[in-house]
Short mmCIF file of C-alpha atoms and ligand atoms in Angstrom, two decimals:
data_model
loop_
_atom_site.label_atom_id
_atom_site.label_comp_id
_atom_site.label_asym_id
_atom_site.label_seq_id
_atom_site.Cartn_x
_atom_site.Cartn_y
_atom_site.Cartn_z
CA UNK A 45 130.57 120.53 116.53
CA UNK A 46 129.56 117.36 114.85
CA UNK A 47 126.63 117.07 112.52
CA UNK A 48 124.66 113.85 111.24
CA UNK A 49 121.59 113.21 109.24
CA UNK A 50 120.04 110.22 110.43
CA UNK A 51 117.00 107.64 109.76
CA UNK A 52 115.61 106.14 113.14
CA UNK A 53 113.62 103.22 112.96
CA UNK A 54 112.05 101.95 116.04
CA UNK A 55 109.51 99.38 116.98
CA UNK A 56 105.71 99.97 117.83
CA UNK A 57 106.27 99.88 121.62
CA UNK A 58 108.54 102.72 121.61
CA UNK A 59 106.64 105.11 119.35
CA UNK A 60 105.09 107.13 122.58
CA UNK A 61 108.59 107.11 124.04
CA UNK A 62 110.14 110.75 124.25
CA UNK A 63 113.49 109.69 122.39
CA UNK A 64 114.20 113.25 120.99
CA UNK A 65 113.54 114.96 124.53
CA UNK A 66 116.06 112.52 126.17
CA UNK A 67 118.64 113.50 123.26
CA UNK A 68 118.29 117.08 124.05
CA UNK A 69 118.10 116.93 127.62
CA UNK A 70 120.44 114.28 128.54
CA UNK A 71 122.90 114.56 125.87
CA UNK A 72 122.74 118.26 125.13
CA UNK A 73 122.19 117.89 121.60
CA UNK A 74 120.36 119.90 119.04
CA UNK A 75 117.56 117.68 117.20
CA UNK A 76 116.03 119.03 114.00
CA UNK A 77 113.21 116.37 113.13
CA UNK A 78 113.12 116.49 108.99
CA UNK A 79 110.52 113.81 108.57
CA UNK A 80 108.32 111.59 110.64
CA UNK A 81 106.14 108.67 110.07
CA UNK A 82 104.72 105.58 111.16
CA UNK A 83 104.93 102.57 108.67
CA UNK A 84 101.77 100.58 107.91
CA UNK A 85 103.23 97.68 110.25
CA UNK A 86 103.58 100.35 112.80
CA UNK A 87 106.95 100.95 112.80
CA UNK A 88 108.14 104.56 113.74
CA UNK A 89 110.62 106.18 111.36
CA UNK A 90 112.34 109.80 111.87
CA UNK A 91 114.78 111.60 109.65
CA UNK A 92 116.56 113.88 111.73
CA UNK A 93 119.82 115.92 111.92
CA UNK A 94 121.55 115.90 115.20
CA UNK A 95 124.32 118.31 115.86
CA UNK A 96 126.43 118.69 119.05
CA UNK A 97 129.61 117.99 120.56
CA UNK A 98 131.17 114.90 119.15
CA UNK A 99 131.43 113.22 122.40
CA UNK A 100 127.82 113.97 123.26
CA UNK A 101 126.85 112.65 119.89
CA UNK A 102 128.44 109.52 120.36
CA UNK A 103 127.05 109.00 123.65
CA UNK A 104 123.46 109.79 122.47
CA UNK A 105 123.75 107.39 119.40
CA UNK A 106 125.04 104.72 122.05
CA UNK A 107 121.82 105.59 123.88
CA UNK A 108 119.84 105.15 120.81
CA UNK A 109 121.44 101.71 120.22
CA UNK A 110 120.88 100.43 124.11
CA UNK A 111 117.06 101.22 123.41
CA UNK A 112 116.95 98.95 120.26
CA UNK A 113 116.53 101.76 117.90
CA UNK A 114 118.07 101.23 114.44
CA UNK A 115 119.93 104.19 113.54
CA UNK A 116 121.21 104.57 109.80
CA UNK A 117 122.85 107.52 107.84
CA UNK A 118 120.73 109.23 105.44
CA UNK A 119 121.47 107.17 102.48
CA UNK A 120 120.77 109.14 99.45
CA UNK A 121 120.89 112.88 97.99
CA UNK A 122 118.85 114.88 95.53
CA UNK A 123 120.31 116.32 92.58
CA UNK A 124 119.03 119.05 90.62
CA UNK A 125 119.93 119.09 86.73
CA UNK A 126 119.61 122.87 86.16
CA UNK A 127 120.18 122.23 82.25
CA UNK A 128 116.91 119.96 82.24
CA UNK A 129 114.85 122.24 84.42
CA UNK A 130 112.40 124.55 82.29
CA UNK A 131 111.26 126.34 85.50
CA UNK A 132 107.79 125.17 85.45
CA UNK A 133 107.79 126.00 89.18
CA UNK A 134 105.58 122.72 89.90
CA UNK A 135 108.15 121.57 92.28
CA UNK A 136 108.55 124.51 94.35
CA UNK A 137 105.21 124.45 96.08
CA UNK A 138 105.69 121.04 97.11
CA UNK A 139 109.14 121.08 98.68
CA UNK A 140 108.70 121.43 102.49
CA UNK A 141 111.86 123.03 103.33
CA UNK A 142 112.35 125.77 100.63
CA UNK A 143 115.12 123.91 99.03
CA UNK A 144 113.60 124.63 95.56
CA UNK A 145 112.17 127.88 95.43
CA UNK A 146 111.22 130.31 92.77
CA UNK A 147 112.70 133.83 92.77
CA UNK A 148 110.01 136.61 92.09
CA UNK A 149 109.75 138.54 89.86
CA UNK A 150 112.17 136.89 87.79
CA UNK A 151 110.63 133.58 88.31
CA UNK A 152 113.79 131.77 88.44
CA UNK A 153 113.93 128.50 90.16
CA UNK A 154 116.77 127.72 92.59
CA UNK A 155 117.98 124.84 94.52
CA UNK A 156 119.54 125.00 97.62
CA UNK A 157 121.01 121.72 98.43
CA UNK A 158 121.88 122.60 101.95
CA UNK A 159 118.14 122.92 102.80
CA UNK A 160 117.12 119.70 101.07
CA UNK A 161 116.12 116.77 103.30
CA UNK A 162 115.86 114.15 100.38
CA UNK A 163 112.22 113.32 101.10
CA UNK A 164 111.63 112.89 97.50
CA UNK A 165 108.53 114.62 97.30
CA UNK A 166 109.53 116.87 94.28
CA UNK A 167 110.74 113.77 92.27
CA UNK A 168 107.13 112.94 90.82
CA UNK A 169 106.32 116.43 90.42
CA UNK A 170 109.04 117.19 87.94
CA UNK A 171 107.73 116.05 84.09
CA UNK A 172 111.36 116.83 83.09
CA UNK A 173 113.39 114.60 85.16
CA UNK A 174 115.37 117.58 86.28
CA UNK A 175 115.50 116.27 90.04
CA UNK A 176 117.03 112.57 90.57
CA UNK A 177 118.23 110.62 93.49
CA UNK A 178 122.10 110.03 93.62
CA UNK A 179 123.08 107.21 96.09
S1 SF4 B 228 113.92 115.88 98.30
FE1 SF4 B 228 112.79 117.76 96.91
S2 SF4 B 228 111.11 118.28 98.00
FE2 SF4 B 228 112.35 117.16 99.36
S3 SF4 B 228 113.42 118.63 100.41
FE3 SF4 B 228 114.73 118.05 98.82
S4 SF4 B 228 114.22 119.28 97.12
FE4 SF4 B 228 112.46 119.96 98.69
S1 SF4 B 229 109.24 120.76 88.51
FE1 SF4 B 229 111.17 120.08 87.31
S2 SF4 B 229 111.29 121.54 85.42
FE2 SF4 B 229 109.47 122.27 86.75
S3 SF4 B 229 110.80 123.78 87.92
FE3 SF4 B 229 110.86 121.98 89.13
S4 SF4 B 229 112.82 120.95 88.63
FE4 SF4 B 229 112.41 122.71 87.10
#
């Protein structure tokens, strides 16, 4: 089983195309969309985790390439500096995946790296710079 976290960028005329459906149906891949947005110049961007047999994954990526979809690895990562965190919990309500969460009733903040999709939403929420991007 191979897993990749990727950023897909595709031009306006392809926004409506069922690309993820094709990946699932034609290439037997599991697709988990982590983030989707359309940029101001109407380019579509999807952050997704794709998993499946390596051969299928390679073929699926070749299919995207043939379509003209730009595929890049998710380039950065988020690090939580526990020693800087004062457990104010401001970030935990913002985090869409539960990577940052608060354990009750102790009110202890934890970071589960494997759940983080590097969406960066938590960065401006933290007044103590306890969350940072690492390249
Ligand atoms: S970047 Fe921050 S808000 Fe986004 S998933 Fe990771 S921990 Fe949560
Ligand atoms: S916002 Fe910063 S200081 Fe507050 S709980 Fe989150 S990481 Fe810790």
